[in-house]
mmCIF file of C-alpha atoms in Angstrom:
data_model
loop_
_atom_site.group_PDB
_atom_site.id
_atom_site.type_symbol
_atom_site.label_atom_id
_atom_site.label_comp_id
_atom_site.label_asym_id
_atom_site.label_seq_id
_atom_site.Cartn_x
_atom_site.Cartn_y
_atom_site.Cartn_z
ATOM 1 C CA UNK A 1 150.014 91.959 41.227
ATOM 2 C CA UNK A 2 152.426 92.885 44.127
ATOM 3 C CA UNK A 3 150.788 96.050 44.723
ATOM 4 C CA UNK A 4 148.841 97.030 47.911
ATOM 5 C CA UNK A 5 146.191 99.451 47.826
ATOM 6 C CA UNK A 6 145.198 100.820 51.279
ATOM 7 C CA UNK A 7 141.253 100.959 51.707
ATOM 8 C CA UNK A 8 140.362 104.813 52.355
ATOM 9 C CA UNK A 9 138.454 105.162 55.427
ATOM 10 C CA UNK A 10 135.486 106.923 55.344
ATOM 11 C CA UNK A 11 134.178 109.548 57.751
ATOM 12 C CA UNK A 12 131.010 108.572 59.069
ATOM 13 C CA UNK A 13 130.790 111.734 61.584
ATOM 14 C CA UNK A 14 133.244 114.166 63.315
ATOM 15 C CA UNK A 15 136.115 112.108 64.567
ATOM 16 C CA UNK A 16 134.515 108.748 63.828
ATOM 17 C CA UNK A 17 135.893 106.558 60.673
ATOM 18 C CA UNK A 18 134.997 103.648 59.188
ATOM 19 C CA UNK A 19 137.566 101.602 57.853
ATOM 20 C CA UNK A 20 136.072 99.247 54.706
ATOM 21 C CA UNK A 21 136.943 95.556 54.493
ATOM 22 C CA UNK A 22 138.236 95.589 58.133
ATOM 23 C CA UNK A 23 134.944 95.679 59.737
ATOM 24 C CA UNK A 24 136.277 98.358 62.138
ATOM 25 C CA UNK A 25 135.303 102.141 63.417
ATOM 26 C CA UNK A 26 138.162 104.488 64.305
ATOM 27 C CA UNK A 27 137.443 107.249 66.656
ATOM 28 C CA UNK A 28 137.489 108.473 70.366
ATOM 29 C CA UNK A 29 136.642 106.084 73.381
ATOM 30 C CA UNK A 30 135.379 109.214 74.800
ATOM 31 C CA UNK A 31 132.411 108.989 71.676
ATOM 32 C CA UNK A 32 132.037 105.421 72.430
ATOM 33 C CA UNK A 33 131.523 105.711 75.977
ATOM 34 C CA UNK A 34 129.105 108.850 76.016
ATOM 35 C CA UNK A 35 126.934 106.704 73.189
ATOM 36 C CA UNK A 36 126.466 103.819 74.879
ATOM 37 C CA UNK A 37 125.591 106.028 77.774
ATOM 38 C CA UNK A 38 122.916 108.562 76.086
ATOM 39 C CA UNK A 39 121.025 105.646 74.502
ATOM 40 C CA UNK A 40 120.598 103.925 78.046
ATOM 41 C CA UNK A 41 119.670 106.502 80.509
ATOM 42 C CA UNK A 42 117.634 104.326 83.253
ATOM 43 C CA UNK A 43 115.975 106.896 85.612
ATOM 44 C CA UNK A 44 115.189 106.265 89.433
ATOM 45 C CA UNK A 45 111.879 107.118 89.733
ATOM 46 C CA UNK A 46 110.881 109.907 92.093
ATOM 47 C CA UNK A 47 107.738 110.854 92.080
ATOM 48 C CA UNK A 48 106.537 113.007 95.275
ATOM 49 C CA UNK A 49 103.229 114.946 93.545
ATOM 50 C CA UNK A 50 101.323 115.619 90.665
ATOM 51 C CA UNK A 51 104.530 115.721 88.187
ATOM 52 C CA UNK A 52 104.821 111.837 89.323
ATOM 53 C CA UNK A 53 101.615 111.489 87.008
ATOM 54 C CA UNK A 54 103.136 113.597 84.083
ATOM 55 C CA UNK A 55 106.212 111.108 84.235
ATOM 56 C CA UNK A 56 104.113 107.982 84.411
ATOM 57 C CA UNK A 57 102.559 109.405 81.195
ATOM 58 C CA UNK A 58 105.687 109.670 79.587
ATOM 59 C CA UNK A 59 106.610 106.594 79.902
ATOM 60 C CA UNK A 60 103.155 104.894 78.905
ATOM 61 C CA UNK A 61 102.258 103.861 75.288
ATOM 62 C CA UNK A 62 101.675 107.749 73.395
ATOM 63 C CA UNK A 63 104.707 109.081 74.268
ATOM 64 C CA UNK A 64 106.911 105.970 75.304
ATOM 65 C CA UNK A 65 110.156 106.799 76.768
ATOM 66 C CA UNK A 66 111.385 103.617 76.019
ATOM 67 C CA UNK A 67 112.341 104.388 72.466
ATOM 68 C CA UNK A 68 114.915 106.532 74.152
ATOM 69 C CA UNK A 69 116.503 103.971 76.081
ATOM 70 C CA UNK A 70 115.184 105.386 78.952
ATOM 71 C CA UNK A 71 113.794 102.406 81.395
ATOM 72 C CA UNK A 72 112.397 103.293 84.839
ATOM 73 C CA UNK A 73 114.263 101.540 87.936
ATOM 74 C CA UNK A 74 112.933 101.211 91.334
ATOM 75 C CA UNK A 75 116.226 101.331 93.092
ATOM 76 C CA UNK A 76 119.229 103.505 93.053
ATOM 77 C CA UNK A 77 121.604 100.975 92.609
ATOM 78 C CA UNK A 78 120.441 100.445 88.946
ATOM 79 C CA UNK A 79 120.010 103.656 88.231
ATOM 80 C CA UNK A 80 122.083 106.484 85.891
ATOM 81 C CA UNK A 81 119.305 109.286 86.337
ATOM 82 C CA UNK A 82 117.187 110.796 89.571
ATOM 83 C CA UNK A 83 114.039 112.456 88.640
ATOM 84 C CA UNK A 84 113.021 114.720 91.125
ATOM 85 C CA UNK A 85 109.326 114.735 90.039
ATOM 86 C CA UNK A 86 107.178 117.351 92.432
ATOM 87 C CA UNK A 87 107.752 119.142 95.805
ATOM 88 C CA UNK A 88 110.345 118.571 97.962
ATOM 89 C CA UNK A 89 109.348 118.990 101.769
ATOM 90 C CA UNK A 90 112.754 119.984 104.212
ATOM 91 C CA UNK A 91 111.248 115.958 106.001
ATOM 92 C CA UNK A 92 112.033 114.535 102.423
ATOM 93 C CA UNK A 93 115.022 116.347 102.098
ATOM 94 C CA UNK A 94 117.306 113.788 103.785
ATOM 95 C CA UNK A 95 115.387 110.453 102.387
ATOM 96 C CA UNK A 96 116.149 112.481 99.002
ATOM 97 C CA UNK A 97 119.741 113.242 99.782
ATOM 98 C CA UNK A 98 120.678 109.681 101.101
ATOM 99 C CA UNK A 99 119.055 107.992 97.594
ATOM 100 C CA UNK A 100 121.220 110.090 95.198
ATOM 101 C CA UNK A 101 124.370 109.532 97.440
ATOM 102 C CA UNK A 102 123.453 105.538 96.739
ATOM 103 C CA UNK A 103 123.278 105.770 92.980
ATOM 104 C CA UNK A 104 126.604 105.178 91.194
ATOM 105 C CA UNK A 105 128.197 107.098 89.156
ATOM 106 C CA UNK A 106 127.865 108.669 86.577
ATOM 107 C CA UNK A 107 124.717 109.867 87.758
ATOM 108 C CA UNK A 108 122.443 112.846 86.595
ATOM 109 C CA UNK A 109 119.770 114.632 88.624
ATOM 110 C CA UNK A 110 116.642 115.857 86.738
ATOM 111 C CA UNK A 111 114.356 118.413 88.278
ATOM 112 C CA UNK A 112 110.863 117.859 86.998
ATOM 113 C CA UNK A 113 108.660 120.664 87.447
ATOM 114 C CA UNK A 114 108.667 124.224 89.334
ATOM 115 C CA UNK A 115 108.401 122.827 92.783
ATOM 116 C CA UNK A 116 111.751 120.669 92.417
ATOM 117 C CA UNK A 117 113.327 123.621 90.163
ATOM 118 C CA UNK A 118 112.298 126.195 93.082
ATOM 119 C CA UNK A 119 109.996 125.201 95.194
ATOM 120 C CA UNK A 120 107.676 126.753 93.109
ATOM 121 C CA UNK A 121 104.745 128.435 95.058
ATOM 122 C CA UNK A 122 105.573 126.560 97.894
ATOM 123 C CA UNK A 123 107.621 129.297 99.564
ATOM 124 C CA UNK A 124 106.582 127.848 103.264
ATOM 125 C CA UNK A 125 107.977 126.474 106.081
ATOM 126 C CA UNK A 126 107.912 122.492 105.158
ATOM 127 C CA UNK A 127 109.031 123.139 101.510
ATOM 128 C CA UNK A 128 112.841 122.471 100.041
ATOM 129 C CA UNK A 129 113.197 126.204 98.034
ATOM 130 C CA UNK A 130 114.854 124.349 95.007
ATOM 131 C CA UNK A 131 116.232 120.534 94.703
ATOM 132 C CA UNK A 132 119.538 121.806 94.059
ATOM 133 C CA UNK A 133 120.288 123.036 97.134
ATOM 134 C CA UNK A 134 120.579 119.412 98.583
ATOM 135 C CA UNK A 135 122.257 117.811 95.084
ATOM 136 C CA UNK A 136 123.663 118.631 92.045
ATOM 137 C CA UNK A 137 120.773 119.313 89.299
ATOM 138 C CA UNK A 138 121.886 118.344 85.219
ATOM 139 C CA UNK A 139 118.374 119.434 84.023
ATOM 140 C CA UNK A 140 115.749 121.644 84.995
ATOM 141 C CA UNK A 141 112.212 121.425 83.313
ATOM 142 C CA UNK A 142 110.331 123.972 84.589
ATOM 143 C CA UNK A 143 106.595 123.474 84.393
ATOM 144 C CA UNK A 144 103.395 122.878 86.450
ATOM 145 C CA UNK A 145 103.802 119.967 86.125
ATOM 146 C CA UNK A 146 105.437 119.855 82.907
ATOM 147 C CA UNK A 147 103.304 118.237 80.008
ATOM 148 C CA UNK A 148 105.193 114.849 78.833
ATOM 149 C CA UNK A 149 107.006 116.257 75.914
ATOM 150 C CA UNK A 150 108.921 118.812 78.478
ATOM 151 C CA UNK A 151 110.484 115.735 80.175
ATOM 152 C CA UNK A 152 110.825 114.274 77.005
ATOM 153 C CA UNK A 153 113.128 117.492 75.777
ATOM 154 C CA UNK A 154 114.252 117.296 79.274
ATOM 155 C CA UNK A 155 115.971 114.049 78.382
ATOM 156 C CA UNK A 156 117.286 114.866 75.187
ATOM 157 C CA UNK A 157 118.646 117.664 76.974
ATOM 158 C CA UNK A 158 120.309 115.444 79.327
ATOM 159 C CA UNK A 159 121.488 113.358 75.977
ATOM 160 C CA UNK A 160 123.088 116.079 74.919
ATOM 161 C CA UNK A 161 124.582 116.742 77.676
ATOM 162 C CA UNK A 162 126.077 113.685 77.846
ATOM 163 C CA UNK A 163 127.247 113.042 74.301
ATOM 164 C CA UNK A 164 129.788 116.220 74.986
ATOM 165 C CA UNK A 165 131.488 114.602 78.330
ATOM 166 C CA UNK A 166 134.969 114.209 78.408
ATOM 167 C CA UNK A 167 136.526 111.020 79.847
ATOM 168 C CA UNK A 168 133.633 110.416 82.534
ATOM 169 C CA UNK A 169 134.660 106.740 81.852
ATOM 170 C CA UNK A 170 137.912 107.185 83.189
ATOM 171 C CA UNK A 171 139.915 107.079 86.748
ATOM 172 C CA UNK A 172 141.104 110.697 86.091
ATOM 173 C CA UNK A 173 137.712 111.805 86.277
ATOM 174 C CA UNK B 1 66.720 112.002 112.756
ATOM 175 C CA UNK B 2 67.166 115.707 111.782
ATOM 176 C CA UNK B 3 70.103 116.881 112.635
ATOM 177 C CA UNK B 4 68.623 120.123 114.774
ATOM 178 C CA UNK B 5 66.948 117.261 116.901
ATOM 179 C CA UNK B 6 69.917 115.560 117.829
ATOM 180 C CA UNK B 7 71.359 118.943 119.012
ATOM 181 C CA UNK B 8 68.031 119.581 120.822
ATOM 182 C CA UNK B 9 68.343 115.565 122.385
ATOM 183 C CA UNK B 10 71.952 116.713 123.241
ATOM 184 C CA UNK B 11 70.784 119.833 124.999
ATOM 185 C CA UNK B 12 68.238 117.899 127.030
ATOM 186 C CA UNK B 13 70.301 115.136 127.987
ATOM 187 C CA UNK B 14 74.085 117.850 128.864
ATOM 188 C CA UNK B 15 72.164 121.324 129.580
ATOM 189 C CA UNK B 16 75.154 122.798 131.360
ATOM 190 C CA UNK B 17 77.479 121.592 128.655
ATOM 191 C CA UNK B 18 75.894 122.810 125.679
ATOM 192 C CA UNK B 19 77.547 126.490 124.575
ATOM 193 C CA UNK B 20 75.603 127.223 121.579
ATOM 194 C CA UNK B 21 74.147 126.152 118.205
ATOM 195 C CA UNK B 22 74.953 127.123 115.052
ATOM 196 C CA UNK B 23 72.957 126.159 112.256
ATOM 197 C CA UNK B 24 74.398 126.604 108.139
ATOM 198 C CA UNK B 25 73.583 125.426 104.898
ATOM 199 C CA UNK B 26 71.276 122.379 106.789
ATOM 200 C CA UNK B 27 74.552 121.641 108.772
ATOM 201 C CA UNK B 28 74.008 121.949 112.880
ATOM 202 C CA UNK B 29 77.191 122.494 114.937
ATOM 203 C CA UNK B 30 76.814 122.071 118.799
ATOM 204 C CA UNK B 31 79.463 124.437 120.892
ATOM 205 C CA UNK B 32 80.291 122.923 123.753
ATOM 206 C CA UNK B 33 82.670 122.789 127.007
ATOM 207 C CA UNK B 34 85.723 120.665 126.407
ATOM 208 C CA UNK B 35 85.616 118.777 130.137
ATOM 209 C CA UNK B 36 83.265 116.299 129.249
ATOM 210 C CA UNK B 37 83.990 115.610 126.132
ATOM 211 C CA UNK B 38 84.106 111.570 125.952
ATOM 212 C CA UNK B 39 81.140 111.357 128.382
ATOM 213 C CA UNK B 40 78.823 113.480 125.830
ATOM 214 C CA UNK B 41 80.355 111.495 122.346
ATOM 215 C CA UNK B 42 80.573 108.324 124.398
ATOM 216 C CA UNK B 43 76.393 109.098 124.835
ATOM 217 C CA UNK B 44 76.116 109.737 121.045
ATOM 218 C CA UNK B 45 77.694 106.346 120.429
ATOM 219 C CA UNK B 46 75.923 105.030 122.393
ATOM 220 C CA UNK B 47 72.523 105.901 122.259
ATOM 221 C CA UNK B 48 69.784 103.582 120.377
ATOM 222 C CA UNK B 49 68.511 106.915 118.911
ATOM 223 C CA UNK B 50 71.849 108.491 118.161
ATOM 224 C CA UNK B 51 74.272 105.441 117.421
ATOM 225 C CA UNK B 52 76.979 108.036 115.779
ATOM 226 C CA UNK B 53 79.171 105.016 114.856
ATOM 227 C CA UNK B 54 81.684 106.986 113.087
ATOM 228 C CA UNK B 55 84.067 109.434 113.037
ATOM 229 C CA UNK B 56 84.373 111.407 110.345
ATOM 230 C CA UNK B 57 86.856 113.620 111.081
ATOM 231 C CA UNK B 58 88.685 115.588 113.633
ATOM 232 C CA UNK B 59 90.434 118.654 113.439
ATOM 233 C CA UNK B 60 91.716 122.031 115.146
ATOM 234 C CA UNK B 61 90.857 125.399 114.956
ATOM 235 C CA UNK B 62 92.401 128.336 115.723
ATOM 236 C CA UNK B 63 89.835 131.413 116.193
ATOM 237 C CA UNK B 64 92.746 134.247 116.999
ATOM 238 C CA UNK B 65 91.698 136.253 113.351
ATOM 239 C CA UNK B 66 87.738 135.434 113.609
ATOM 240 C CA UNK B 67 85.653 138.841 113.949
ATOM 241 C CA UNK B 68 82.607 137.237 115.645
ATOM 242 C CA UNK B 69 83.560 137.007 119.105
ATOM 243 C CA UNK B 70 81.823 133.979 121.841
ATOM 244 C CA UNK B 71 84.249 131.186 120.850
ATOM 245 C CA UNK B 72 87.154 130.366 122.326
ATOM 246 C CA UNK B 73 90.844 130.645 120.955
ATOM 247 C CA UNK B 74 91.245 127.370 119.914
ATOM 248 C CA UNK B 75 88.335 124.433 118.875
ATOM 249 C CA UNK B 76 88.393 120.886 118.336
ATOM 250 C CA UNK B 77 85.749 119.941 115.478
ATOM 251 C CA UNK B 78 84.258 116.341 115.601
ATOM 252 C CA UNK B 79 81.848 115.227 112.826
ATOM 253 C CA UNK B 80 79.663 112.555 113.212
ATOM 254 C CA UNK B 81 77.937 110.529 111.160
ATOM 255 C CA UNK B 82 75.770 107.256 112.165
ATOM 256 C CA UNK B 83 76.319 104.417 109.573
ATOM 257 C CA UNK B 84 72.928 102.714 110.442
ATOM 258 C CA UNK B 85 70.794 105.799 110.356
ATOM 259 C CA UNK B 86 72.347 108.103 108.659
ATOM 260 C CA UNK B 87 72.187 111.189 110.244
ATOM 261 C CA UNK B 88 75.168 113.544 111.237
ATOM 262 C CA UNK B 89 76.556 116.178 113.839
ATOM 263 C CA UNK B 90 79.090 118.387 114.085
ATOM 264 C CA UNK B 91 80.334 118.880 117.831
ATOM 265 C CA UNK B 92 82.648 122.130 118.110
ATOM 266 C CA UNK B 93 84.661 122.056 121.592
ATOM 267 C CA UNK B 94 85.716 125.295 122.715
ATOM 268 C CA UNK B 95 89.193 125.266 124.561
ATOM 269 C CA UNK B 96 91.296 128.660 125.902
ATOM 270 C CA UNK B 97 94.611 129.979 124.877
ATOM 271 C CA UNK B 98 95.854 128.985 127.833
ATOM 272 C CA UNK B 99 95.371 125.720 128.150
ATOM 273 C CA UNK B 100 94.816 124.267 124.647
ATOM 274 C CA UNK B 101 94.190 120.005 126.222
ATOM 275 C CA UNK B 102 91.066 118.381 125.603
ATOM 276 C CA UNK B 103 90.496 114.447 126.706
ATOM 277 C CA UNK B 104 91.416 112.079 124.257
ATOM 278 C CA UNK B 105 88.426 109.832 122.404
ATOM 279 C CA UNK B 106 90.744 107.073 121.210
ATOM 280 C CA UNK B 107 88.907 104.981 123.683
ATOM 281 C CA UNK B 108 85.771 105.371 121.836
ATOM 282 C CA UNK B 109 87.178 105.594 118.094
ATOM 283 C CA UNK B 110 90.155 103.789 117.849
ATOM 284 C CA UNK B 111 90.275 106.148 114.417
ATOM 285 C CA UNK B 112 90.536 109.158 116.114
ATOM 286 C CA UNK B 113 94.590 108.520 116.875
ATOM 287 C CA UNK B 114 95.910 109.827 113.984
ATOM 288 C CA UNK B 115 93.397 112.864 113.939
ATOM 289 C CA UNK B 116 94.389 113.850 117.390
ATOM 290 C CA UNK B 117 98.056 113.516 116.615
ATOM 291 C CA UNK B 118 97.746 115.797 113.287
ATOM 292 C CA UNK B 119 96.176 118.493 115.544
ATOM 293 C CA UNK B 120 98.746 118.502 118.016
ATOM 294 C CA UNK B 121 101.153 118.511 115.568
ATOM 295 C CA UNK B 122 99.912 121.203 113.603
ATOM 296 C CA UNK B 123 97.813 123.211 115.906
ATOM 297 C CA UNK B 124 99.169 122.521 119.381
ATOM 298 C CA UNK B 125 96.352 121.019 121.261
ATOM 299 C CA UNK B 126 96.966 118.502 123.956
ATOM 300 C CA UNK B 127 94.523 115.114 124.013
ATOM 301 C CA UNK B 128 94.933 113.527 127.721
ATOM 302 C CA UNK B 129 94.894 110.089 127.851
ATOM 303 C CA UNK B 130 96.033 109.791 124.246
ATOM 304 C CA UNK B 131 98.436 106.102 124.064
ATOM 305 C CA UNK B 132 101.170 107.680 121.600
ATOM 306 C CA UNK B 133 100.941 111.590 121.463
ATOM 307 C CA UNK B 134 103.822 112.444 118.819
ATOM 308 C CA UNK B 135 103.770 114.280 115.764
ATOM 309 C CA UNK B 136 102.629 112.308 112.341
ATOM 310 C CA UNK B 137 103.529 114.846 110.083
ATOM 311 C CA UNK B 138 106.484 116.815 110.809
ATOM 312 C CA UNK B 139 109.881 115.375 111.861
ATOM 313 C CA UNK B 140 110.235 114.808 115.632
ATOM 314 C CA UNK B 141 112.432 117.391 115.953
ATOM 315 C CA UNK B 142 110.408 120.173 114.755
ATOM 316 C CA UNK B 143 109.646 122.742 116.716
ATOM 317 C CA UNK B 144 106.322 124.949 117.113
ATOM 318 C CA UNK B 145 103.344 124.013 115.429
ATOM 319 C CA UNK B 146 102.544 125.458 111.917
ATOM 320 C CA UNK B 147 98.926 126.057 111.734
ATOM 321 C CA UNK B 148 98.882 128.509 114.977
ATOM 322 C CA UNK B 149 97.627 131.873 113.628
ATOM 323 C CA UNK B 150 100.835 133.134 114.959
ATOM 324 C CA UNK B 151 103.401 130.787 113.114
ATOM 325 C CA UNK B 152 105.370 132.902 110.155
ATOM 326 C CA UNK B 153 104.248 131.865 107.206
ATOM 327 C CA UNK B 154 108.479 130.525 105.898
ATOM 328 C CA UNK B 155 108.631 129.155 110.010
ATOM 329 C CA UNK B 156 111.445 130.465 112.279
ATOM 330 C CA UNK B 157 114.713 129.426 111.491
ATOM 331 C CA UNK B 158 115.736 126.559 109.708
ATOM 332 C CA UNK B 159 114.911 123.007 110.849
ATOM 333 C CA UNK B 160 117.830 121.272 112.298
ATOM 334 C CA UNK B 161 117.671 118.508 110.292
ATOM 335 C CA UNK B 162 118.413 120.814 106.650
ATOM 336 C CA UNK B 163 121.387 122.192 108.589
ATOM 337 C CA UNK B 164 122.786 119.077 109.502
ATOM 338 C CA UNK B 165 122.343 117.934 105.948
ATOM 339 C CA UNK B 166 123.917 121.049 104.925
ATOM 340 C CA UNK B 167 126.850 120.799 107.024
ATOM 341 C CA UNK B 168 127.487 117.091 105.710
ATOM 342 C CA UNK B 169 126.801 118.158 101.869
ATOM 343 C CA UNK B 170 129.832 121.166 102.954
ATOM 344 C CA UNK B 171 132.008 118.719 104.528
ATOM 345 C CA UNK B 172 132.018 116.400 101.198
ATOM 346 C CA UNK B 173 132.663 119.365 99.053
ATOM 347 C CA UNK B 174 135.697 119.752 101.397
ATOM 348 C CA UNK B 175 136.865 116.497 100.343
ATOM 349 C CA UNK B 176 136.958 117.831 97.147
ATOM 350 C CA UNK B 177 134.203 115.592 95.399
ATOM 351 C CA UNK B 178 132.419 117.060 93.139
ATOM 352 C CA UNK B 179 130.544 114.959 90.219
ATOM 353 C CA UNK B 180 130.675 117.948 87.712
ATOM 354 C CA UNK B 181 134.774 117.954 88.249
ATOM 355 C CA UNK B 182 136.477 116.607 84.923
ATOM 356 C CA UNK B 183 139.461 116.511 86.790
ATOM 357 C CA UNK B 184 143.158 118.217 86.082
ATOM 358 C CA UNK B 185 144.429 115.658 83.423
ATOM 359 C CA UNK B 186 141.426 115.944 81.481
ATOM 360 C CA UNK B 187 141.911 118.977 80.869
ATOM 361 C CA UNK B 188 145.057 118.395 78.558
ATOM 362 C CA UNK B 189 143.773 115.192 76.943
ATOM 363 C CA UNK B 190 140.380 116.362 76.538
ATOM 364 C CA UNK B 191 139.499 117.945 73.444
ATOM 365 C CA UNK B 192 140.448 121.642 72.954
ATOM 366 C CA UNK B 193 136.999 122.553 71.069
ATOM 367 C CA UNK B 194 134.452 121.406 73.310
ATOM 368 C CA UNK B 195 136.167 121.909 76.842
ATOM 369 C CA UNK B 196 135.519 122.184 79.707
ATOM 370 C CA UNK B 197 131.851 120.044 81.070
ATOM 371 C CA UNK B 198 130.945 122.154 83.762
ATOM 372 C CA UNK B 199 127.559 124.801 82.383
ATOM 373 C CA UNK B 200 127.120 123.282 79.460
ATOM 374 C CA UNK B 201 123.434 122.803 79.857
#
């Protein structure tokens, strides 16, 4: 008796410990944060063409986006994730513009197919020549449209991308 | 009724307004002069033998590139069909480059508003007597009208309203907001193997 033995903690991944007995992780709030955040992406939904269907489909019963995390929102306010899904016409542009500026951050922009990449072979005089020339763009899958599993790597993509932010959580952002 | 007898009733009934008939495929297209327009579809409503009840479409042409020559620059295309007894005809009104205005037939298809609109958005042809003659498809704002032969294929210049867009998107980038930005503190605090966010993906 009278001697105190200090549990070891155990490394469950880089940077991340798990202390024994104390029902406790040590680690990064940055790892914390960017978690919570991969495993709950909510997309605004998008759709202006035929890559609207492709979406729908990913998120239906075969390929089920849900496992993901990922639940479709109707409005801006709720949402973490814009999926530009089809072609941009220059009278959209605006209406586009003015629903990103609503979301709050952090908030991602995925362009779904060629036509929101590019414009794709839309090169005319109603077409937006690329989504990102009116918002930031965090993804690009190119495609036409892209098949479900592209917007499914699309997203883990975007996972990825946001399991390697740095202090997005904070005010020094 | 076949459809070469209706054009032959029409050319009994208007024979100074009839152009010419052009028969494809079964189809029969009647050319005609564009002045009295609602007078000769108002009669093919109207008519116990005709009864063209509805329009199927409208549209514009433009004829600048055609190699057969007899038709004017620009055409507007009715197609009619009659519900009850099921016959159709196409009526093809031939107008001149310079002065693309036909009357409106609103008054006899209410359906024909947005038709007329989309042509004289896209093609430039005036309806008289239309009730709200703007464009349906492009912004206000827009100017020319894309389907002309002559249009450029990317349009001249850039609509106003991307360059007003623009301007604003340049004037918060002045502010210095940027999303992709991790800041200057992060910089230090952040971890010295993974960096910087900004091109990761």
């Amino acid at each position: 008796m009278g001697e105190v033995t200090v549990p070891s903690m155990v490394r469950l991944e880089e940077g991340v410990r798990w202390i024994p007995g104390a029902n406790a992780l040590l680690g990064p709030l940055n790892k914390l944060v960017n978690w919570g955040r991969a495993g709950s992406i909510w997309p605004v939904t998008f759709g202006l063409a035929c890559c609207a269907i492709e979406m729908m489909d990913a998120g239906a019963s075969t390929n089920d986006l849900d496992r993901f995390g990922i639940l479709f929102r109707a409005s801006p306010r709720q949402g973490d994730c814009l999926v530009v899904a089809g072609t941009v016409s220059k009278k959209m542009a605006p209406v586009l513009r003015r629903v990103y500026d609503q979301m709050p951050e952090p908030r991602y922009v995925l362009a779904m197919g060629s036509c929101a990449c590019s414009g794709g072979v839309f090169d005319t005089y109603a077409v937006t020549q690329g989504v990102d020339q009116i918002m930031p763009v965090d993804v690009y899958v190119p495609g036409c449209p892209p098949r479900p599993e592209a917007l499914m790597e699309g997203f883990i993509k975007l996972q990825e991308k946001i399991l390697k932010e740095q202090f997005r959580w904070s005010q020094w952002r | 009724m076949e459809s070469m007898a209706i054009a032959d009733g029409l050319q009994a009934r208007f024979p100074e307004e009839i152009l010419q008939c052009f028969s494809f495929q079964g189809q029969v297209g009647v050319g005609i002069r564009p002045d009295r327009v609602v007078e000769i579809l108002g009669w093919l409503r109207d008519d116990q033998a005709m009864r063209m009840d509805h329009l199927r479409s409208l549209c514009g042409v433009d004829n600048a590139r055609r190699k057969n020559g007899g038709l004017g620059r620009f055409e507007v295309v009715y197609n009619l069909y009659s519900i009850a007894l099921r016959h159709e005809i196409r009526i093809r009104a031939q107008l001149t480059e310079e002065d693309p205005s036909i009357d409106s037939v609103v008054s006899l298809w209410s359906g024909a508003d947005w038709m007329e609109r989309e042509t004289y958005d896209l093609m430039g042809i005036r309806f008289n007597g239309h009730p709200n003659l703007r464009r349906v498809l492009l912004p206000d704002d827009w100017e020319g009208h894309p389907l002309r032969k002559e249009y450029p294929l990317r349009g001249r210049g850039e609509w106003v309203g991307i360059t007003d867009l623009q301007a604003k998107l340049e004037e918060l980038d002045a502010h210095g907001f940027k999303a992709d930005d991790p800041g200057p503190e992060a910089g230090d605090a952040g971890d010295a193997a993974t960096g910087k966010r900004k091109g990761d993906c």
